[in-house]
Coordinates of C-alpha atoms in Angstrom, one line a residue:
M820 CA 69.4 -96.9 128.7
D821 CA 66.7 -98.7 130.5
K822 CA 64.3 -95.8 130.3
D823 CA 65.0 -95.6 126.6
S824 CA 64.7 -99.3 126.0
G825 CA 62.8 -98.8 122.8
K826 CA 65.4 -96.4 121.4
A827 CA 67.2 -98.0 118.5
F828 CA 70.5 -96.0 118.8
D829 CA 72.0 -93.8 121.5
K830 CA 74.2 -91.3 119.7
S831 CA 75.7 -89.7 122.7
L832 CA 76.7 -93.1 124.2
F833 CA 78.2 -94.2 120.9
N834 CA 80.2 -90.9 120.6
R835 CA 81.5 -91.5 124.1
L836 CA 82.5 -95.0 123.2
M837 CA 84.3 -93.7 120.1
Q838 CA 86.4 -91.5 122.3
H839 CA 88.2 -94.6 123.4
T840 CA 89.5 -95.3 119.8
K841 CA 91.6 -92.1 119.8
P842 CA 94.8 -93.8 120.8
Y843 CA 94.3 -96.2 117.9
R844 CA 93.3 -93.7 115.1
A845 CA 95.6 -95.2 112.5
T846 CA 94.1 -98.6 113.0
F847 CA 90.6 -97.1 113.0
Y848 CA 91.1 -95.4 109.7
G849 CA 92.8 -98.5 108.3
V850 CA 89.8 -100.6 109.1
A851 CA 87.5 -98.0 107.6
L852 CA 89.6 -98.0 104.4
A853 CA 89.5 -101.8 104.3
A854 CA 85.7 -101.7 104.5
I855 CA 85.5 -99.3 101.5
L856 CA 87.8 -101.5 99.4
V857 CA 85.8 -104.7 100.3
S858 CA 82.7 -102.9 99.1
I859 CA 84.3 -101.8 95.8
F860 CA 85.7 -105.3 95.1
A861 CA 82.4 -106.9 96.0
V862 CA 80.4 -105.0 93.3
M863 CA 83.2 -105.5 90.8
T864 CA 82.7 -109.2 90.8
P865 CA 79.1 -109.2 89.4
M866 CA 80.1 -106.5 86.9
L867 CA 82.9 -108.7 85.6
V868 CA 80.6 -111.8 85.5
G869 CA 78.3 -109.7 83.2
R870 CA 81.2 -108.7 81.0
V871 CA 82.3 -112.4 80.8
I872 CA 78.9 -113.4 79.5
N873 CA 78.3 -110.5 77.2
D874 CA 81.7 -109.8 75.8
G875 CA 83.4 -113.2 76.2
I876 CA 81.0 -116.1 76.0
K877 CA 78.3 -114.7 73.8
A878 CA 80.8 -113.0 71.5
K879 CA 83.0 -116.1 71.5
D880 CA 86.1 -114.0 72.0
A881 CA 88.7 -116.1 73.8
D882 CA 91.1 -113.3 74.3
V883 CA 88.6 -111.0 75.9
L884 CA 87.3 -113.9 78.0
G885 CA 90.8 -114.6 79.3
I886 CA 91.3 -111.0 80.2
Y887 CA 88.1 -110.8 82.2
I888 CA 88.8 -114.2 83.9
L889 CA 92.2 -112.9 85.0
A890 CA 90.6 -109.7 86.2
L891 CA 88.0 -111.6 88.1
V892 CA 90.6 -113.7 89.8
G893 CA 92.6 -110.6 90.7
V894 CA 89.5 -108.9 92.2
L895 CA 88.6 -112.0 94.2
I896 CA 92.2 -112.2 95.6
A897 CA 92.1 -108.5 96.5
Q898 CA 88.7 -108.8 98.1
V899 CA 89.8 -111.8 100.2
T900 CA 92.9 -109.9 101.3
C901 CA 91.0 -106.8 102.3
Q902 CA 88.4 -108.9 104.1
L903 CA 91.1 -110.7 106.1
L904 CA 92.7 -107.4 107.1
F905 CA 89.3 -105.9 107.9
N906 CA 88.3 -108.8 110.2
Y907 CA 91.7 -109.0 112.0
Y908 CA 92.1 -105.3 112.7
A909 CA 88.5 -104.7 113.6
N910 CA 88.8 -107.4 116.3
W911 CA 92.2 -106.0 117.3
L912 CA 90.7 -102.5 117.7
G913 CA 87.8 -103.9 119.8
E914 CA 90.1 -105.9 122.1
S915 CA 92.3 -102.8 122.6
V916 CA 89.4 -100.6 123.4
I917 CA 87.9 -103.0 126.0
K918 CA 91.3 -103.5 127.5
D919 CA 91.5 -99.8 128.2
I920 CA 87.9 -99.5 129.5
R921 CA 88.4 -102.6 131.7
V922 CA 91.5 -101.1 133.2
N923 CA 89.7 -97.8 133.9
L924 CA 86.7 -99.8 135.4
F925 CA 88.9 -101.8 137.7
K926 CA 90.8 -98.7 138.8
K927 CA 87.5 -97.0 139.5
M928 CA 86.2 -99.9 141.6
L929 CA 89.4 -99.9 143.6
G930 CA 88.6 -96.4 144.7
F931 CA 85.0 -96.9 145.7
K932 CA 83.8 -96.5 149.3
M933 CA 83.0 -99.7 151.1
K934 CA 79.4 -98.5 151.1
Y935 CA 79.2 -99.1 147.4
F936 CA 80.3 -102.8 147.8
D937 CA 77.9 -103.1 150.7
T938 CA 75.0 -102.4 148.4
S939 CA 76.2 -103.8 145.1
S940 CA 76.0 -107.4 143.9
L941 CA 79.3 -109.1 143.4
G942 CA 77.9 -111.2 140.5
V943 CA 76.7 -108.0 138.8
L944 CA 80.1 -106.3 139.1
V945 CA 81.8 -109.4 137.7
T946 CA 79.4 -109.4 134.8
R947 CA 80.2 -105.7 134.1
A948 CA 84.0 -106.3 134.2
V949 CA 84.0 -109.5 132.1
A950 CA 80.9 -110.4 130.0
D951 CA 79.8 -106.8 129.3
M952 CA 83.3 -105.9 128.2
Q953 CA 83.2 -108.6 125.6
R954 CA 79.9 -107.2 124.3
I955 CA 81.5 -103.8 124.0
G956 CA 84.4 -105.4 122.0
E957 CA 81.9 -106.9 119.6
I958 CA 80.7 -103.4 118.7
F959 CA 83.9 -103.0 116.8
S960 CA 84.6 -106.6 115.7
Q961 CA 81.0 -107.6 114.7
G962 CA 78.9 -104.5 114.9
F963 CA 79.8 -101.0 113.8
F964 CA 82.4 -101.6 111.1
V965 CA 80.5 -104.6 109.7
I966 CA 77.4 -102.4 109.5
V967 CA 79.4 -99.6 107.7
A968 CA 80.9 -102.2 105.3
D969 CA 77.5 -103.6 104.5
L970 CA 76.0 -100.2 104.0
L971 CA 78.8 -99.4 101.5
K972 CA 78.1 -102.7 99.7
M973 CA 74.4 -101.8 99.4
L974 CA 75.2 -98.3 98.2
A975 CA 77.7 -99.6 95.6
A976 CA 75.3 -102.4 94.5
A977 CA 72.4 -99.8 94.1
V978 CA 74.6 -97.5 92.0
V979 CA 75.8 -100.4 89.7
M980 CA 72.2 -101.6 89.3
L981 CA 71.1 -98.2 88.1
Y982 CA 74.1 -98.0 85.8
L983 CA 73.4 -101.5 84.2
N984 CA 69.6 -101.3 83.9
W985 CA 67.6 -98.6 85.7
K986 CA 64.3 -100.4 85.0
L987 CA 65.4 -103.6 86.7
A988 CA 66.9 -101.5 89.5
L989 CA 63.6 -99.8 90.2
I990 CA 61.8 -103.2 90.4
V991 CA 64.3 -104.2 93.1
F992 CA 64.1 -100.8 94.9
A993 CA 60.3 -101.0 95.0
L994 CA 60.6 -103.9 97.4
M995 CA 63.1 -102.1 99.7
P996 CA 60.5 -100.3 101.9
I997 CA 59.1 -103.6 103.0
I998 CA 62.4 -105.0 104.3
L999 CA 63.4 -101.6 105.7
Y1000 CA 60.2 -101.3 107.7
A1001 CA 60.6 -104.9 108.9
T1002 CA 64.2 -104.1 109.9
R1003 CA 63.2 -101.1 111.9
V1004 CA 60.5 -103.0 113.8
F1005 CA 63.0 -105.8 114.4
Q1006 CA 65.6 -103.5 115.8
K1007 CA 63.3 -101.9 118.3
A1008 CA 62.0 -105.2 119.5
M1009 CA 65.4 -106.7 119.8
K1010 CA 66.6 -103.7 121.9
V1011 CA 64.0 -104.4 124.5
A1012 CA 64.7 -108.1 124.4
F1013 CA 68.4 -107.6 124.8
N1014 CA 67.9 -105.4 127.8
E1015 CA 66.0 -108.2 129.4
V1016 CA 68.7 -110.7 128.4
R1017 CA 71.4 -108.7 130.1
T1018 CA 69.3 -108.3 133.2
Q1019 CA 68.7 -112.0 133.4
V1020 CA 72.4 -112.8 132.8
S1021 CA 73.3 -110.5 135.7
N1022 CA 70.8 -112.2 138.0
L1023 CA 72.0 -115.6 137.0
N1024 CA 75.7 -114.7 137.6
S1025 CA 74.8 -113.2 141.0
F1026 CA 72.9 -116.2 142.1
V1027 CA 75.6 -118.7 141.0
Q1028 CA 78.3 -116.6 142.5
E1029 CA 76.6 -116.4 145.9
R1030 CA 75.6 -120.1 146.1
I1031 CA 79.1 -121.3 145.1
T1032 CA 80.7 -119.0 147.7
G1033 CA 78.2 -120.1 150.4
M1034 CA 78.1 -123.8 149.4
K1035 CA 79.0 -124.9 152.9
I1036 CA 75.9 -123.1 154.3
V1037 CA 73.7 -124.5 151.6
Q1038 CA 74.8 -128.1 152.4
L1039 CA 74.9 -127.6 156.2
F1040 CA 71.3 -126.5 156.2
T1041 CA 70.2 -128.9 153.5
R1042 CA 69.1 -126.2 151.2
E1043 CA 70.0 -128.1 148.0
K1044 CA 66.4 -128.7 146.9
I1045 CA 65.3 -125.1 147.7
E1046 CA 68.3 -123.5 145.9
S1047 CA 67.8 -125.9 143.0
A1048 CA 64.2 -124.7 142.7
K1049 CA 65.3 -121.1 142.8
F1050 CA 68.0 -121.8 140.2
R1051 CA 65.4 -123.4 137.9
D1052 CA 63.2 -120.3 138.2
I1053 CA 66.1 -117.9 137.4
N1054 CA 67.3 -120.2 134.6
E1055 CA 63.8 -120.3 133.2
K1056 CA 63.6 -116.5 133.0
H1057 CA 67.1 -116.5 131.4
K1058 CA 65.9 -119.0 128.8
N1059 CA 62.7 -117.1 128.1
A1060 CA 64.6 -113.9 127.6
W1061 CA 66.9 -115.5 125.0
L1062 CA 64.0 -117.3 123.4
K1063 CA 62.3 -113.9 122.8
T1064 CA 65.3 -112.9 120.7
V1065 CA 65.2 -116.2 118.9
W1066 CA 61.5 -115.6 118.1
Y1067 CA 62.1 -112.2 116.7
N1068 CA 64.9 -113.6 114.5
S1069 CA 62.7 -116.4 113.4
I1070 CA 60.1 -113.9 112.1
F1071 CA 62.4 -111.4 110.5
F1072 CA 64.9 -113.5 108.6
P1073 CA 62.2 -115.5 106.7
I1074 CA 60.6 -112.2 105.7
A1075 CA 63.9 -110.9 104.4
E1076 CA 64.5 -114.2 102.5
I1077 CA 61.0 -114.0 100.9
V1078 CA 61.5 -110.4 99.8
S1079 CA 64.9 -111.3 98.3
S1080 CA 63.4 -114.3 96.4
I1081 CA 60.6 -112.1 95.1
A1082 CA 63.1 -109.6 93.8
I1083 CA 65.1 -112.3 92.0
G1084 CA 61.9 -113.7 90.5
L1085 CA 60.8 -110.3 89.2
V1086 CA 64.2 -109.5 87.8
V1087 CA 64.3 -112.9 85.9
W1088 CA 60.8 -112.3 84.6
F1089 CA 61.2 -108.7 83.5
G1090 CA 64.8 -109.2 82.3
I1091 CA 63.7 -112.1 80.0
L1092 CA 60.7 -110.0 78.8
Q1093 CA 63.0 -107.1 78.0
N1094 CA 65.4 -109.4 76.2
V1095 CA 62.6 -110.9 74.0
V1096 CA 60.9 -107.6 73.2
N1097 CA 63.5 -104.9 73.1
I1098 CA 67.0 -105.9 74.0
G1099 CA 69.6 -107.9 72.1
A1100 CA 71.1 -111.1 73.5
N1101 CA 74.4 -109.4 74.2
E1102 CA 72.9 -107.9 77.4
V1103 CA 71.9 -111.1 79.0
G1104 CA 75.0 -110.9 81.2
D1105 CA 73.5 -107.8 82.9
V1106 CA 70.6 -110.0 84.1
F1107 CA 73.0 -112.5 85.5
A1108 CA 74.9 -109.6 87.2
F1109 CA 71.7 -108.6 88.8
F1110 CA 71.4 -111.9 90.6
F1111 CA 74.7 -111.2 92.4
L1112 CA 73.8 -107.5 92.9
I1113 CA 70.4 -108.4 94.5
D1114 CA 72.3 -110.7 96.9
L1115 CA 74.7 -107.8 97.7
L1116 CA 71.8 -105.5 98.3
F1117 CA 69.6 -107.8 100.4
R1118 CA 72.0 -110.0 102.2
P1119 CA 73.9 -107.1 103.8
L1120 CA 70.5 -105.7 104.9
R1121 CA 69.7 -109.0 106.7
Q1122 CA 73.2 -109.0 108.2
I1123 CA 72.9 -105.3 109.2
A1124 CA 69.8 -106.3 111.2
D1125 CA 71.7 -109.1 112.8
K1126 CA 74.8 -107.0 113.4
F1127 CA 72.6 -104.2 114.8
N1128 CA 71.6 -106.6 117.4
T1129 CA 75.2 -107.1 118.3
L1130 CA 75.7 -103.3 118.3
Q1131 CA 72.6 -102.8 120.5
M1132 CA 73.8 -105.5 123.0
G1133 CA 77.2 -103.8 123.1
M1134 CA 75.5 -100.4 123.6
V1135 CA 73.5 -101.8 126.5
A1136 CA 76.7 -103.3 128.0
A1137 CA 78.6 -100.0 127.4
N1138 CA 75.8 -98.0 129.1
R1139 CA 76.0 -100.3 132.2
V1140 CA 79.8 -100.1 132.4
F1141 CA 79.7 -96.3 131.9
K1142 CA 77.2 -96.1 134.8
I1143 CA 79.8 -97.6 137.1
L1144 CA 82.5 -95.3 135.6
D1145 CA 80.3 -92.3 136.3
T1146 CA 79.4 -93.4 139.8
D1147 CA 80.6 -90.9 142.3
S1148 CA 81.3 -93.2 145.2
A1149 CA 85.0 -92.6 145.9
I1150 CA 86.5 -91.3 149.2
T1151 CA 87.6 -87.8 148.4
N1152 CA 91.4 -87.7 148.5
T1153 CA 92.2 -84.0 148.7
G1154 CA 94.7 -84.5 151.5
T1155 CA 98.4 -83.6 150.7
I1156 CA 100.2 -84.6 153.9
E1157 CA 102.5 -87.6 153.5
K1158 CA 104.0 -87.9 156.9
E1159 CA 106.7 -90.6 157.2
D1160 CA 107.2 -90.5 161.0
V1161 CA 103.7 -91.1 162.3
K1162 CA 103.9 -91.5 166.0
G1163 CA 100.4 -93.0 166.4
N1164 CA 98.5 -90.6 168.6
I1165 CA 94.8 -91.1 167.8
S1166 CA 91.8 -88.8 168.8
F1167 CA 88.2 -89.3 168.1
K1168 CA 86.3 -86.1 168.7
N1169 CA 82.5 -86.2 169.0
V1170 CA 82.3 -88.6 165.9
H1171 CA 78.8 -89.3 164.6
F1172 CA 78.3 -91.9 161.8
S1173 CA 75.6 -93.9 160.1
Y1174 CA 75.8 -96.5 157.4
V1175 CA 72.2 -95.8 156.4
E1176 CA 70.9 -92.3 156.4
D1177 CA 69.0 -91.4 159.6
E1178 CA 70.1 -94.6 161.3
E1179 CA 73.1 -93.5 163.3
V1180 CA 75.5 -96.1 164.5
L1181 CA 78.0 -94.0 166.5
H1182 CA 76.5 -91.3 168.7
G1183 CA 79.2 -88.7 169.4
I1184 CA 82.2 -91.0 170.2
S1185 CA 85.2 -89.3 171.8
F1186 CA 88.4 -90.9 173.0
D1187 CA 92.2 -90.6 172.8
V1188 CA 95.0 -93.1 172.3
K1189 CA 98.5 -92.1 173.0
A1190 CA 101.4 -93.2 170.8
G1191 CA 102.6 -96.7 171.7
E1192 CA 99.6 -97.5 173.8
T1193 CA 97.6 -100.7 173.5
V1194 CA 93.9 -100.0 173.7
A1195 CA 91.2 -102.6 173.7
I1196 CA 87.6 -101.9 172.6
V1197 CA 85.0 -104.3 173.9
G1198 CA 81.2 -104.5 173.7
A1199 CA 78.3 -106.6 172.5
T1200 CA 77.8 -107.3 168.8
G1201 CA 76.6 -104.2 167.0
A1202 CA 78.0 -101.8 169.6
G1203 CA 80.1 -100.1 167.0
K1204 CA 83.5 -101.6 167.6
S1205 CA 84.4 -102.5 164.0
T1206 CA 82.9 -99.3 162.8
I1207 CA 85.6 -97.4 164.6
I1208 CA 88.2 -99.3 162.6
N1209 CA 86.4 -98.6 159.3
L1210 CA 86.4 -94.9 160.0
L1211 CA 90.0 -94.7 161.1
N1212 CA 91.0 -96.2 157.7
R1213 CA 88.6 -93.9 155.9
F1214 CA 86.6 -96.7 154.4
Y1215 CA 83.6 -94.5 155.2
E1216 CA 83.1 -90.8 155.7
I1217 CA 81.9 -89.6 159.1
N1218 CA 78.7 -87.5 159.5
S1219 CA 80.2 -85.0 161.9
G1220 CA 83.1 -84.7 164.3
A1221 CA 86.8 -85.3 163.6
I1222 CA 89.3 -88.1 163.7
L1223 CA 92.9 -87.0 164.2
I1224 CA 96.3 -88.8 164.0
D1225 CA 99.2 -87.0 165.5
D1226 CA 96.8 -83.9 165.8
I1227 CA 96.2 -84.0 162.0
N1228 CA 92.7 -84.6 160.6
I1229 CA 92.8 -87.8 158.7
K1230 CA 91.1 -86.0 155.8
D1231 CA 94.3 -83.9 155.4
F1232 CA 96.4 -87.0 154.8
N1233 CA 97.0 -88.4 151.3
L1234 CA 94.7 -91.4 151.4
P1235 CA 97.3 -94.1 150.4
S1236 CA 99.8 -92.5 152.8
L1237 CA 97.3 -92.8 155.6
R1238 CA 96.5 -96.4 155.0
E1239 CA 100.1 -97.4 154.6
K1240 CA 100.6 -96.4 158.3
I1241 CA 97.8 -98.6 159.5
A1242 CA 97.8 -102.4 159.4
V1243 CA 94.6 -104.4 160.2
V1244 CA 94.2 -108.1 161.1
L1245 CA 90.6 -109.0 160.7
Q1246 CA 88.7 -111.9 162.2
D1247 CA 87.7 -113.1 158.7
V1248 CA 91.1 -113.2 157.0
F1249 CA 91.1 -112.9 153.2
L1250 CA 93.8 -114.6 151.3
F1251 CA 94.3 -114.6 147.5
A1252 CA 94.7 -117.7 145.4
D1253 CA 98.4 -117.4 145.5
T1254 CA 101.5 -118.4 147.4
I1255 CA 102.0 -117.6 151.1
E1256 CA 104.9 -115.3 150.1
N1257 CA 102.8 -113.3 147.7
N1258 CA 99.9 -113.1 150.2
I1259 CA 102.3 -111.6 152.7
S1260 CA 104.2 -109.2 150.4
L1261 CA 101.1 -108.5 148.1
K1262 CA 103.8 -108.5 145.4
E1263 CA 105.5 -105.4 146.8
K1264 CA 109.0 -105.6 145.4
L1265 CA 110.6 -104.1 148.6
V1266 CA 109.1 -106.9 150.6
T1267 CA 111.6 -109.7 149.8
I1268 CA 111.5 -113.3 150.8
D1269 CA 114.5 -112.7 153.2
K1270 CA 112.6 -109.9 154.9
I1271 CA 109.5 -112.1 155.2
E1272 CA 111.4 -115.0 156.7
A1273 CA 113.2 -112.7 159.2
A1274 CA 109.9 -111.3 160.3
A1275 CA 108.3 -114.7 160.6
K1276 CA 111.1 -115.8 162.9
E1277 CA 110.7 -112.7 165.0
I1278 CA 107.1 -113.3 165.7
G1279 CA 107.4 -117.1 165.9
V1280 CA 105.5 -118.4 162.9
H1281 CA 108.4 -119.4 160.7
D1282 CA 108.3 -123.1 161.8
F1283 CA 104.6 -123.2 161.0
V1284 CA 105.1 -121.9 157.5
T1285 CA 108.0 -124.2 156.7
S1286 CA 106.0 -127.2 157.9
L1287 CA 103.7 -126.7 154.9
P1288 CA 104.5 -128.3 151.6
G1289 CA 106.7 -125.9 149.7
G1290 CA 106.9 -123.5 152.7
Y1291 CA 106.5 -119.9 151.6
S1292 CA 105.7 -121.1 148.0
Y1293 CA 102.7 -123.1 149.2
D1294 CA 99.6 -122.1 147.2
V1295 CA 96.8 -121.5 149.6
K1296 CA 94.1 -121.6 146.8
E1297 CA 91.0 -119.3 146.7
R1298 CA 90.4 -117.4 149.9
G1299 CA 93.0 -119.5 151.6
A1300 CA 90.9 -122.7 151.5
M1301 CA 94.0 -124.9 152.1
L1302 CA 94.6 -123.4 155.5
S1303 CA 92.7 -123.5 158.8
S1304 CA 91.2 -120.3 160.2
G1305 CA 94.0 -120.2 162.8
Q1306 CA 96.7 -120.6 160.1
R1307 CA 95.1 -117.9 158.0
Q1308 CA 95.2 -115.6 161.1
L1309 CA 98.9 -116.3 161.4
I1310 CA 99.5 -115.3 157.8
A1311 CA 97.6 -112.1 158.4
F1312 CA 99.7 -111.3 161.5
L1313 CA 102.8 -111.8 159.5
R1314 CA 101.5 -109.6 156.7
A1315 CA 100.7 -106.9 159.1
Y1316 CA 104.1 -107.1 160.8
V1317 CA 106.0 -107.0 157.6
S1318 CA 104.3 -103.8 156.6
N1319 CA 105.8 -102.1 159.7
P1320 CA 102.8 -100.0 160.5
S1321 CA 102.6 -97.1 163.0
I1322 CA 99.2 -98.2 164.0
L1323 CA 98.1 -101.8 164.4
I1324 CA 94.5 -102.9 164.6
L1325 CA 93.5 -106.4 165.6
D1326 CA 89.8 -107.0 165.0
E1327 CA 88.8 -110.1 167.1
A1328 CA 91.9 -111.8 165.7
T1329 CA 91.9 -114.6 168.3
S1330 CA 88.3 -115.7 168.0
S1331 CA 87.4 -119.0 166.4
V1332 CA 90.9 -120.5 166.4
D1333 CA 92.4 -123.6 167.8
T1334 CA 94.5 -123.6 171.0
Y1335 CA 97.8 -124.1 169.3
S1336 CA 97.2 -121.3 166.8
E1337 CA 95.9 -119.1 169.6
Q1338 CA 99.2 -119.5 171.5
L1339 CA 101.1 -118.6 168.4
I1340 CA 98.8 -115.6 167.9
Q1341 CA 99.2 -114.4 171.5
S1342 CA 102.9 -114.6 171.2
A1343 CA 102.8 -112.8 167.8
T1344 CA 100.5 -110.1 169.3
E1345 CA 103.0 -109.4 172.1
K1346 CA 105.8 -109.0 169.5
I1347 CA 104.1 -106.8 166.9
T1348 CA 102.3 -104.5 169.4
Q1349 CA 105.6 -103.5 171.0
G1350 CA 106.6 -99.9 170.3
R1351 CA 103.5 -99.1 168.2
T1352 CA 99.9 -97.8 168.8
S1353 CA 97.6 -100.9 168.9
I1354 CA 93.9 -101.1 169.0
I1355 CA 92.5 -104.5 169.9
I1356 CA 88.9 -105.4 169.4
A1357 CA 88.3 -108.4 171.6
H1358 CA 85.5 -110.8 172.2
R1359 CA 87.4 -112.8 174.8
L1360 CA 88.1 -110.4 177.6
A1361 CA 90.8 -112.6 179.1
T1362 CA 93.1 -111.7 176.2
I1363 CA 93.1 -107.9 176.9
K1364 CA 94.0 -107.8 180.6
Q1365 CA 97.3 -106.2 179.9
A1366 CA 95.9 -103.4 177.7
D1367 CA 96.9 -99.9 178.8
K1368 CA 93.2 -98.9 178.4
I1369 CA 89.9 -100.6 177.7
I1370 CA 87.0 -98.8 176.1
V1371 CA 83.6 -100.3 176.7
M1372 CA 80.9 -99.6 174.1
E1373 CA 77.2 -100.2 174.1
A1374 CA 74.8 -99.2 171.3
G1375 CA 77.2 -96.8 169.6
K1376 CA 78.3 -95.0 172.8
I1377 CA 81.2 -95.3 175.1
V1378 CA 79.9 -96.3 178.5
E1379 CA 83.2 -97.0 180.4
T1380 CA 86.9 -96.4 180.1
G1381 CA 89.8 -97.7 182.2
T1382 CA 92.2 -100.5 182.8
H1383 CA 91.1 -104.0 183.4
K1384 CA 91.5 -103.7 187.1
E1385 CA 89.8 -100.3 187.3
L1386 CA 86.8 -101.5 185.3
L1387 CA 86.4 -104.7 187.5
N1388 CA 86.5 -102.6 190.6
A1389 CA 83.8 -100.2 189.1
N1390 CA 81.3 -103.0 189.1
G1391 CA 79.7 -101.7 185.9
Y1392 CA 79.0 -103.0 182.4
Y1393 CA 82.6 -104.4 181.9
S1394 CA 82.6 -106.1 185.2
N1395 CA 79.2 -107.8 184.5
L1396 CA 80.4 -108.8 181.0
Y1397 CA 83.7 -110.2 182.4
E1398 CA 81.9 -112.2 185.1
A1399 CA 79.4 -113.6 182.7
Q1400 CA 82.1 -114.7 180.3
F1401 CA 84.3 -116.1 183.0
L1402 CA 81.4 -118.2 184.4
S1403 CA 80.5 -119.5 180.9
E1404 CA 84.1 -120.6 180.4
E1405 CA 84.1 -122.2 183.8
V1406 CA 81.0 -124.2 183.0
A1407 CA 82.5 -125.2 179.6

């Protein structure tokens, strides 16, 4: 769409959008019928007004006048009724369509690789799922059907004009090319302007989203003035983009009003001239009818230009939403194995991986973890520790090599089945703005409150939860803001334990927590790692002394493997790392 920014209408895109109306065909045709009836009743009104003047008032026939007045009232009631049905069901259809598209969009995003979210703006994605969806809905409620209804009114008005007085009609039609040309230029200019508006709206949303999320950093580093200045610049661009659309409207609509006024003036002049020279007084009503018909001809044309703006904005939004729907960024889920009794044997065989092409992060990693073992992975930041977790969960696809669970390639597992067997406790715990119970169960019906409480007692966090106001019904607010980092970690441990995984992964789960929380976490760790394969990524080496095996990584390679005692005796990388950390803790 961006490359065709001057294109007034994208037929293929519109046809694709119309495909989403198929489940609501009855409503679609009902709205179309209402549009036709509104147009018919709209032109009947001026015709009846003409007859009232010609056959009733001028002829002084009270009976005929009464009949036409009743007919006029009936037509007005019918027109209002059809207009009401048209407005309601056009909006209903629009909301139903965007509901379906929004569901499809969210479902699509749920299946994206993590790489997609690594390179996409959160604010832009929110804009696509919320603001752009409303623009698409307006295609039906304020765009397409209104344009069709207005075109029908114009056609009907033109036909009635020719029927009443073809000479007056030709005078009006002679002015049509002017307003049609102005409308065409206006549409093209507005298409470009609205593309810019949507871009600036996305930029504004992204900026606000990021700054609100990172408000603590903004204030800690006294960035208020700098961020305010940036926001003013972005807001200025946003304002200018909208002002461009206002400017185009300010030019077009006065032109349309002037042409309409000229048409009325010419009809009055020529109609009176005809009446004086050639026509009897009984046809004066036709001139009055023309006043209404000119309004029906020109006003819809002005509205069509305005509604075409709505249609174009909706089309721009639809194009951007469909681009996401067409994005091929999902992890391929061709596996069919749904193994219930996963033992937890893990094998990495010569695994190569890169987040960015030609910038390899893992350089031929190979290691084995036996079922029930606790294996720790240590190394400096950027060594590739967390990458191993991401690959085991198939958040990313490896470049080459193989990852096996119970001697089965993880690509052969059904993806949801694979992830159900793995539980991860991250260093940065994410909690939803919901109760503790729902954050643990994730609203899985099989995970009852009784099961949650029993699990909490088993790993020693029940007392902590019940000490909070409301206990398991305590609302932790957005991202768990009402809890400390240690408390969030405990909730994450409980969530992992309740899921009863075959493989447990702890990614630096004890870092940055208070002493009390760390003691609870250590106790919980001992409980939940019993009888299951566990991979612990640790920064503090003192916490992994009891691991069955320690894998030491550096720059995407495994440099050492062994138990804590074996590695200390080897006087290698791990030994130096442990001594350096031990000394720093002694000094502290």
